[in-house]
Short mmCIF file of C-alpha atoms in Angstrom, two decimals:
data_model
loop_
_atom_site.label_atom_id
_atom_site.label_comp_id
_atom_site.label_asym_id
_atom_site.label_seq_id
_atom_site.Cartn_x
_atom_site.Cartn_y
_atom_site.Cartn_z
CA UNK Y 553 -126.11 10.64 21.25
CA UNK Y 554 -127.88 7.65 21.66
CA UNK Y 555 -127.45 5.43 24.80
CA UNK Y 556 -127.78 1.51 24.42
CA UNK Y 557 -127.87 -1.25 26.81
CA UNK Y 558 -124.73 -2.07 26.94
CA UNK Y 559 -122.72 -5.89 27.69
CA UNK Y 560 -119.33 -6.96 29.49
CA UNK Y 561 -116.83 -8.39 27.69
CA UNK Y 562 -116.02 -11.19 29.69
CA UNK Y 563 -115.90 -10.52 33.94
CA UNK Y 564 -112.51 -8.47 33.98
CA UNK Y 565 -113.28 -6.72 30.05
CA UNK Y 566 -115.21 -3.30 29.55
CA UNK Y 567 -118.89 -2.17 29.05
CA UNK Y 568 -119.70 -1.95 25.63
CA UNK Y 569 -122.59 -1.49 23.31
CA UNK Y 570 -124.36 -4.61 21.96
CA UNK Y 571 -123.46 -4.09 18.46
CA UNK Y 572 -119.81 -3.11 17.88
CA UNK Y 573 -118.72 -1.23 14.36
CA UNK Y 574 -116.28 -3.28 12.56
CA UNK Y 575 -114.32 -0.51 10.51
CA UNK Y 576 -111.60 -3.10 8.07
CA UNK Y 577 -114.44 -2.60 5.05
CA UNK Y 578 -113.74 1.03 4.76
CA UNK Y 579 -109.89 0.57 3.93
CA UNK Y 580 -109.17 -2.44 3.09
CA UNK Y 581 -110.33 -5.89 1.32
CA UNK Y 582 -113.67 -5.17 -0.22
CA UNK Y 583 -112.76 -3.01 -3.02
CA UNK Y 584 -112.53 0.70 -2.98
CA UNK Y 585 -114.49 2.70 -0.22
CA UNK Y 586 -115.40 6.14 -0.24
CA UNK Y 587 -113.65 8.01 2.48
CA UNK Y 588 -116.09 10.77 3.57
CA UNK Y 589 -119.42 7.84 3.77
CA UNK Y 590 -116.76 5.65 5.87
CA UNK Y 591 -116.12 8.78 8.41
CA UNK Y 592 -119.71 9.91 8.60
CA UNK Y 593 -120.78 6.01 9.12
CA UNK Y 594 -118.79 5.97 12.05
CA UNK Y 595 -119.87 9.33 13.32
CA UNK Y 596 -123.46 8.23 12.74
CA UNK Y 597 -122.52 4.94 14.96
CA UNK Y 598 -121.25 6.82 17.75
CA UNK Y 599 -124.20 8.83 17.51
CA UNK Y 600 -126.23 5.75 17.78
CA UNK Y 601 -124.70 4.63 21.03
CA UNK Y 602 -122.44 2.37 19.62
CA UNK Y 603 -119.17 2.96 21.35
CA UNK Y 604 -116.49 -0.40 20.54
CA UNK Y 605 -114.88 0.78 17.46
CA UNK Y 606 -112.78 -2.60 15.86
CA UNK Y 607 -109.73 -2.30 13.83
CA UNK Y 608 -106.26 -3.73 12.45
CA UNK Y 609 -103.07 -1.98 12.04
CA UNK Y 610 -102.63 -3.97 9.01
CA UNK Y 611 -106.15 -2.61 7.38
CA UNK Y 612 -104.79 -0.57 4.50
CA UNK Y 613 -101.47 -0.53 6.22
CA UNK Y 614 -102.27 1.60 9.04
CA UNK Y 615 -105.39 3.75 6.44
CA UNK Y 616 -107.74 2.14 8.84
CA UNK Y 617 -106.22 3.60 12.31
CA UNK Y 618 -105.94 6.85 10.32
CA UNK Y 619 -109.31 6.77 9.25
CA UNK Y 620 -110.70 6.55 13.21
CA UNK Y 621 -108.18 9.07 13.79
CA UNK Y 622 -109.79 11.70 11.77
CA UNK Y 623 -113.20 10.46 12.49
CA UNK Y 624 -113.07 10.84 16.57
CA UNK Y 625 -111.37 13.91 15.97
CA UNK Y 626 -114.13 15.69 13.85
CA UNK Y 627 -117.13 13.85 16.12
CA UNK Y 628 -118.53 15.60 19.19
CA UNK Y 629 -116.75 15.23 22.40
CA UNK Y 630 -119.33 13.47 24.33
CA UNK Y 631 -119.18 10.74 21.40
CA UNK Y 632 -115.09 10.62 21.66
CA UNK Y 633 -115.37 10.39 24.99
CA UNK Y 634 -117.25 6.85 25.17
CA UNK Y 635 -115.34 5.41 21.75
CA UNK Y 636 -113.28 2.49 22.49
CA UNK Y 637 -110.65 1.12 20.60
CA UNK Y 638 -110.06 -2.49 19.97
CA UNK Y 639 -106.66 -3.23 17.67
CA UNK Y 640 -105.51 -6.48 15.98
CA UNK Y 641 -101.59 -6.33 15.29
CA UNK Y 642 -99.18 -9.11 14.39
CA UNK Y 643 -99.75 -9.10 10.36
CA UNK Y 644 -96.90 -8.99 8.19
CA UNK Y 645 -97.36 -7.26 5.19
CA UNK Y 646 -95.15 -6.46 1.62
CA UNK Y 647 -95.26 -3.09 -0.35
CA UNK Y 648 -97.94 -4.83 -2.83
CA UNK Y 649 -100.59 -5.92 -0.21
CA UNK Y 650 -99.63 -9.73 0.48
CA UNK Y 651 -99.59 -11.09 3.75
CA UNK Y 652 -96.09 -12.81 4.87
CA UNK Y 653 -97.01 -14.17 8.00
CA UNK Y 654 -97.09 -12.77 11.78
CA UNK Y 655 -94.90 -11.36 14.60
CA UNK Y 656 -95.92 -12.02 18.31
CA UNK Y 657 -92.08 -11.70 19.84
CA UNK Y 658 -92.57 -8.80 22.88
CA UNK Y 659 -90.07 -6.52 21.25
CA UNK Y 660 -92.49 -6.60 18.18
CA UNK Y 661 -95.99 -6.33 20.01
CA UNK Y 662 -94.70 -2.77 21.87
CA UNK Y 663 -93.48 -1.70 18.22
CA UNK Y 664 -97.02 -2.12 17.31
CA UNK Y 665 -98.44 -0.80 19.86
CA UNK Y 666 -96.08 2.27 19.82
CA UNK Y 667 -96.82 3.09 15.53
CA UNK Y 668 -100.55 2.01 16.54
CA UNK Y 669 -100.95 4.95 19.35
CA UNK Y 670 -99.37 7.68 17.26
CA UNK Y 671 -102.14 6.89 13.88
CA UNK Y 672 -105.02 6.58 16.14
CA UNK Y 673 -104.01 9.83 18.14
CA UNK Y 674 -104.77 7.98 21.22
CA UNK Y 675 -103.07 7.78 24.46
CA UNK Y 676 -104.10 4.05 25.02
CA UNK Y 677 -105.57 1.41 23.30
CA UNK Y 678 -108.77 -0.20 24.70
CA UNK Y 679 -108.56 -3.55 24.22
CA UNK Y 680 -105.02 -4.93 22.13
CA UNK Y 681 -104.79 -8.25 20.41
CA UNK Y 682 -102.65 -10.32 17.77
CA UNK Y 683 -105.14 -11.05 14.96
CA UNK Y 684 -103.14 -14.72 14.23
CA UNK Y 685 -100.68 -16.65 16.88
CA UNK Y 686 -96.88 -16.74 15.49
CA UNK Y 687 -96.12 -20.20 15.34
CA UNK Y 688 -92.39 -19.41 16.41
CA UNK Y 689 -93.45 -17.60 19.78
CA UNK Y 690 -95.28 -19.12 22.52
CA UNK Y 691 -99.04 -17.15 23.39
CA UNK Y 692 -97.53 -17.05 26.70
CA UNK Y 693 -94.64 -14.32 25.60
CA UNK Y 694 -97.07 -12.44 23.55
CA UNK Y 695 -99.37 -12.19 26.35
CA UNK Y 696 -97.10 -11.30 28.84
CA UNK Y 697 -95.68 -8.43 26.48
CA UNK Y 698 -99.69 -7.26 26.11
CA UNK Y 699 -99.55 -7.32 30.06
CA UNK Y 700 -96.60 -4.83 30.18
CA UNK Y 701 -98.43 -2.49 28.28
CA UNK Y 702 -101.41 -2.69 30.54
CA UNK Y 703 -99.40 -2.19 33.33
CA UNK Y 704 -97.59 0.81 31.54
CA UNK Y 705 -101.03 2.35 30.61
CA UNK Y 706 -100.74 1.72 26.78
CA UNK Y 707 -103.68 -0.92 26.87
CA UNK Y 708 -106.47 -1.10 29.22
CA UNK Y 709 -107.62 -5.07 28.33
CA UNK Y 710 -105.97 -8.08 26.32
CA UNK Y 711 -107.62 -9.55 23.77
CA UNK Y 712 -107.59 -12.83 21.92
CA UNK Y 713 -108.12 -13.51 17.91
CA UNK Y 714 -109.22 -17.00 15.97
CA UNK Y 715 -107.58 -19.35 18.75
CA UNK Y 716 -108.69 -22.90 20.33
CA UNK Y 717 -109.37 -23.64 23.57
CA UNK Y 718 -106.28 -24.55 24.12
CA UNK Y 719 -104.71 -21.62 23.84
CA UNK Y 720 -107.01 -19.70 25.04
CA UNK Y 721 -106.51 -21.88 28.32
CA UNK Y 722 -102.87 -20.64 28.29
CA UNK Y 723 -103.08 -17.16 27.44
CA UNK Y 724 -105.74 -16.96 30.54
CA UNK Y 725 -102.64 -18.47 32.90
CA UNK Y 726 -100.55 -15.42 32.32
CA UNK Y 727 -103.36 -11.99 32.65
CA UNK Y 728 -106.68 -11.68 32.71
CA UNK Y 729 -108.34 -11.86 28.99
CA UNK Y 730 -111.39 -9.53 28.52
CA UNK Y 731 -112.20 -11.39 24.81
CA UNK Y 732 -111.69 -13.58 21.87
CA UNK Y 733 -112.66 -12.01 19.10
CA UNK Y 734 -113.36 -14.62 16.01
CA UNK Y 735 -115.72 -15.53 13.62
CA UNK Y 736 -119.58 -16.29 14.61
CA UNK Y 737 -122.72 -16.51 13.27
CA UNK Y 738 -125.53 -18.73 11.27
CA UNK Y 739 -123.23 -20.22 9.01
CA UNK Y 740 -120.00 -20.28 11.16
CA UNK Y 741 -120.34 -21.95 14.18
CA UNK Y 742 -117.41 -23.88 14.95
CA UNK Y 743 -116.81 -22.29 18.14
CA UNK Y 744 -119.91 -24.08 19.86
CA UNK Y 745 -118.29 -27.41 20.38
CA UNK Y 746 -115.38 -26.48 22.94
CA UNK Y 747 -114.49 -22.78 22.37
CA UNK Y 748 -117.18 -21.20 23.30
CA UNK Y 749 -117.53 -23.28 26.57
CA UNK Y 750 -113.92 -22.49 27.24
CA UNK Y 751 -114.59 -18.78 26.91
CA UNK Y 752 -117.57 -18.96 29.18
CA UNK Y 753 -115.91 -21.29 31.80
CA UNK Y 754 -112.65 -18.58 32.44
CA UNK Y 755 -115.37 -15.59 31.79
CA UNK Y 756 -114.03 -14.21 28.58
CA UNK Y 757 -115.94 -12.62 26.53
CA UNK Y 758 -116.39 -12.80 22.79
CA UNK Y 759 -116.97 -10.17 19.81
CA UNK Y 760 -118.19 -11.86 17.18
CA UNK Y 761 -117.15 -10.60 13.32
CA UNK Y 762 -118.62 -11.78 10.24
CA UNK Y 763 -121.51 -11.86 11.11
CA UNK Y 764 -123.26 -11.92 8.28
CA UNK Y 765 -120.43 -13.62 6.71
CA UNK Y 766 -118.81 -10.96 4.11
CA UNK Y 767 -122.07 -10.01 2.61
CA UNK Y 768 -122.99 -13.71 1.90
CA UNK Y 769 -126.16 -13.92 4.36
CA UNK Y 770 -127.15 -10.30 4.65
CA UNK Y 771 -129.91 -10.72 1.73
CA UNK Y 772 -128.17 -8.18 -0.40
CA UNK Y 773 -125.84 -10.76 -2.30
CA UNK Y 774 -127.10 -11.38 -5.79
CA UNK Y 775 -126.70 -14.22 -7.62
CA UNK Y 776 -124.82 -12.84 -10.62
CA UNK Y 777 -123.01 -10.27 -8.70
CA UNK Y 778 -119.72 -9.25 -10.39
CA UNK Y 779 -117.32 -8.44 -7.46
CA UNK Y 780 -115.01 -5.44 -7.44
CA UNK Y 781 -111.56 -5.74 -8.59
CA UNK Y 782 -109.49 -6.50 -5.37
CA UNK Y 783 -112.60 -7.86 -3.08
CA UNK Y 784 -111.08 -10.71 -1.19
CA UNK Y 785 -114.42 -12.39 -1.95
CA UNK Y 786 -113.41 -13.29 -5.25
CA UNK Y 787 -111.03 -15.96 -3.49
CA UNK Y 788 -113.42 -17.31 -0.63
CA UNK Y 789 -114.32 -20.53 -1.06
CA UNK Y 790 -118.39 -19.76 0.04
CA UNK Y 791 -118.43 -17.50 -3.02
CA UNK Y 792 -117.32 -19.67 -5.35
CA UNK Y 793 -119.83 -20.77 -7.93
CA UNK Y 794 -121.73 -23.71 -6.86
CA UNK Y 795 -120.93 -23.27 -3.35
CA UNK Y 796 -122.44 -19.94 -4.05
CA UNK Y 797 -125.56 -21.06 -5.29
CA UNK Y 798 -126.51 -23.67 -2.05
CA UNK Y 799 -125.27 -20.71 0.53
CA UNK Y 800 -127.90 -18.37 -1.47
CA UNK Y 801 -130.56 -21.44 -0.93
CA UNK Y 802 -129.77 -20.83 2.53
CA UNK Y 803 -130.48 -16.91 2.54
CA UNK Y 804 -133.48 -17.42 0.28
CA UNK Y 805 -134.70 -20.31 3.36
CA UNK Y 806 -133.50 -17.51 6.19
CA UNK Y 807 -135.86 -14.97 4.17
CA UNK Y 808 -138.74 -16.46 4.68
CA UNK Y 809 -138.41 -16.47 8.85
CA UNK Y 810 -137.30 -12.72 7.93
CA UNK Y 811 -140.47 -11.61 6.66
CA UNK Y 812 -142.53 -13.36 9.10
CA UNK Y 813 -140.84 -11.42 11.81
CA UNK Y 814 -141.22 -7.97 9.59
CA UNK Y 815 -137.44 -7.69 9.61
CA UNK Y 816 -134.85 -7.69 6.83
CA UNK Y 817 -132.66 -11.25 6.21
CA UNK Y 818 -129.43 -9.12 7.67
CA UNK Y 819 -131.07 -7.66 10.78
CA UNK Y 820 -132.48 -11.61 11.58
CA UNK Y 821 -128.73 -13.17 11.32
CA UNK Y 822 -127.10 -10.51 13.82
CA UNK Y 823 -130.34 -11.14 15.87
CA UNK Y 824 -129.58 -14.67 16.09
CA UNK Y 825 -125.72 -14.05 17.28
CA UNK Y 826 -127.58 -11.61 20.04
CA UNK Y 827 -129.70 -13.99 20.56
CA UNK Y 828 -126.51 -16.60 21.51
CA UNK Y 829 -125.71 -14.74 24.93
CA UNK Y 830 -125.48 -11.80 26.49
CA UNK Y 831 -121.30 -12.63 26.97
CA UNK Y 832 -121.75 -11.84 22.55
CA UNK Y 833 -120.75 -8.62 20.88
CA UNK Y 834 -121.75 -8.69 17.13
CA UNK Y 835 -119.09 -6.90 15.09
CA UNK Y 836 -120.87 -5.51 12.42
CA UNK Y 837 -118.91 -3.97 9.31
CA UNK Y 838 -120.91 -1.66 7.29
CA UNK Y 839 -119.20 0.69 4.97
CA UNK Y 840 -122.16 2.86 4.49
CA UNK Y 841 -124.88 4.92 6.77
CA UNK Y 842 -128.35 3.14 5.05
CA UNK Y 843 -126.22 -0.91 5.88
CA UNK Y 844 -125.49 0.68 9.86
CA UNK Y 845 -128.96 1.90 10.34
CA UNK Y 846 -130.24 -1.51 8.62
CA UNK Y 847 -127.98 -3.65 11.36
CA UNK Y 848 -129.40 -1.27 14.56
CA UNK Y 849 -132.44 -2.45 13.52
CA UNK Y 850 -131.58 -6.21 14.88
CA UNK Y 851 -130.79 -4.46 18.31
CA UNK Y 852 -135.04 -4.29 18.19
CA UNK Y 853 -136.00 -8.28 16.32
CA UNK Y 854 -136.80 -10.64 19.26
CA UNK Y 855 -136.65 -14.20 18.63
CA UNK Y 856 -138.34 -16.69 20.97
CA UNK Y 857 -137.85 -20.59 21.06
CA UNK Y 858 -140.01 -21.40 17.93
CA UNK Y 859 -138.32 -18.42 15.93
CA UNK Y 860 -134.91 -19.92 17.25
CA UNK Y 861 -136.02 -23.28 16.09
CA UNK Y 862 -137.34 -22.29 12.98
CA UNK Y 863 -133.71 -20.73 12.29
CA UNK Y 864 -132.21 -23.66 13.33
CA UNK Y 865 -134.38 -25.76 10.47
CA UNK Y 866 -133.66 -23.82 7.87
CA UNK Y 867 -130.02 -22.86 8.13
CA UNK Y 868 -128.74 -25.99 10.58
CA UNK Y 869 -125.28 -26.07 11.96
CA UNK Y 870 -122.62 -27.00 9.09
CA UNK Y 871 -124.93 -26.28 6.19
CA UNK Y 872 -122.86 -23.83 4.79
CA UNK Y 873 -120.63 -25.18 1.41
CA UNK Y 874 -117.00 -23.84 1.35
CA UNK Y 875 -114.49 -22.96 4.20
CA UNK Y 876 -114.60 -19.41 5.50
CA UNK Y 877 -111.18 -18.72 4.48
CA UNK Y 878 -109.23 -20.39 1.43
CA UNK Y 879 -106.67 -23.04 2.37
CA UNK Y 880 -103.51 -20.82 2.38
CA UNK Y 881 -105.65 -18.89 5.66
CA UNK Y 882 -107.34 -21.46 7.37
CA UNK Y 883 -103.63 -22.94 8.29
CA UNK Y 884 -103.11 -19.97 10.36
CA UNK Y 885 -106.27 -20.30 12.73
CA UNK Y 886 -105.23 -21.63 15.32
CA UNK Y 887 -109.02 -22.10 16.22
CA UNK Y 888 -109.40 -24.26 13.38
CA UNK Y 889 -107.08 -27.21 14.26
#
């Protein structure tokens, strides 16, 4: 097993590996996955050194905590040993898939926690987190009920998911908050103008997921792709045809600075969100061993102040066309208002 430098999340979170594995790819969203590949990807991360493992009870309906269940039961002990689990909850789902909205009422986060402890085979969960606010229940109760478990010995840290300032301000006033995890990088980067400041003014950390933004700026996204029957892709607004075609232009730009620096378009865009702090933790989700080894290869591109600049050129901040999430979605971030 690998060892990697490692980073904080936040001043009261855990030590982690730079790069985090973000595991919702291998059961839910992107089409069909291939079970063995997803097991032996995350065996091959923990090899690696990579030890934050990121899921969802609501990935596959509970297939995703399942999934990490078998795979840190079948990896070597010294690699099960330094996994750590970080688990969104709050999703409501129906029999056929569809979302229905979220639960943060206490009662309802120990429920969670309670089914998620039994799939992952785990005693406790590492870091615990609603992946949306409920609108009908104050951050405050939610929070607190997180806080219970802590002091139970359920959860070791509380987490945060797609929230403003605001609320992160509040959820800080009731227990200490190791991170917020929410979306970051090149072509997302909302979070600069007041929630990343707020994060780094009450020392919260932040894991960082898409990344490479579904596929969209990892230099493997054709053109003419036809997308898999049931890839959520198919309804994101950046994928959609001529919004599409100017994001590519953007790759295609990002390419260029790629080559010059000998590494691949994917490996340069998780560089960058290193690059953004040392309070970062890229979440990356590959599916597959030959996209993990590809994104450990970022942990080695260095980018000084003209490569940084030269980034900033080509892909500046609000080029991208399209919202990350269609309209129905983006009314639940709460980060986003």
């Amino acid at each position: 097993m690998t060892a990697l430098h490692t980073r904080t999340l936040g001043s009261t979170g855990p030590q982690v590996s730079p790069l985090g594995l973000g595991c919702m790819g291998m059961s839910a969203l992107y089409g069909e996955s291939d079970r063995s590949e997803s097991i032996a990807t995350i065996h091959a991360a923990l090899d690696a050194g990579i030890t934050l493992l990121d899921t969802g009870d609501f990935y596959g309906m509970g297939h995703n905590e399942l999934l990490i269940n078998e795979a840190l039961r079948t990896a070597p002990a010294a690699a099960r040993e330094q996994a750590l689990t970080s688990v969104k909850f709050g999703a409501l789902r129906t029999v056929e898939g569809g979302f229905t909205g979220y639960d943060g009422r206490p009662a309802a986060v120990k429920n969670f926690a309670a089914y998620s402890l039994q799939r992952l085979g785990l005693d406790h969960i590492d870091i615990y987190r609603i992946a949306r606010i409920d609108p009908d229940v104050p951050i405050e109760e939610t929070v607190g009920a997180i806080a219970e478990l802590v002091e139970a010995g359920h959860v070791r840290h509380i987490g945060l998911s797609e929230v403003g300032a605001e609320t992160i301000r509040r959820a800080a006033a009731v227990a200490p908050v190791s991170d917020l995890q929410i979306e970051y990088s090149l072509i997302s980067r909302s979070i600069e103008a007041e929630i990343l400041p707020a994060c780094r003014e009450l020392g919260i950390g932040v894991t960082a997921y898409g990344v490479l933004s579904r596929g969209l700026i990892s230099g493997h996204f054709s053109r003419d792709r036809q997308l898999a029957p049931g890839d959520f892709r198919s309804m994101s607004p950046r994928f959609q045809e001529e919004n599409l075609q100017h994001n590519l232009d953007l790759v295609e730009a990002l390419r260029k600075i790629a080559e010059q620096k000998g590494a691949t378009v994917a490996q340069t865009a998780i560089a960058w969100v290193l690059a953004r702090g040392t309070d970062i933790v890229p979440l990356v989700g590959a599916r597959r061993r030959d996209r993990l080894t590809e994104a450990l290869g970022a942990l080695d591109v260095r980018l000084d102040t003209a490569d940084l600049a030269a980034i900033e050129e080509a892909v500046p901040a609000g080029a991208a066309a399209g919202n990350r999430y269609p309209d129905s979605q983006m009314a639940h971030l709460d980060s986003e208002r």
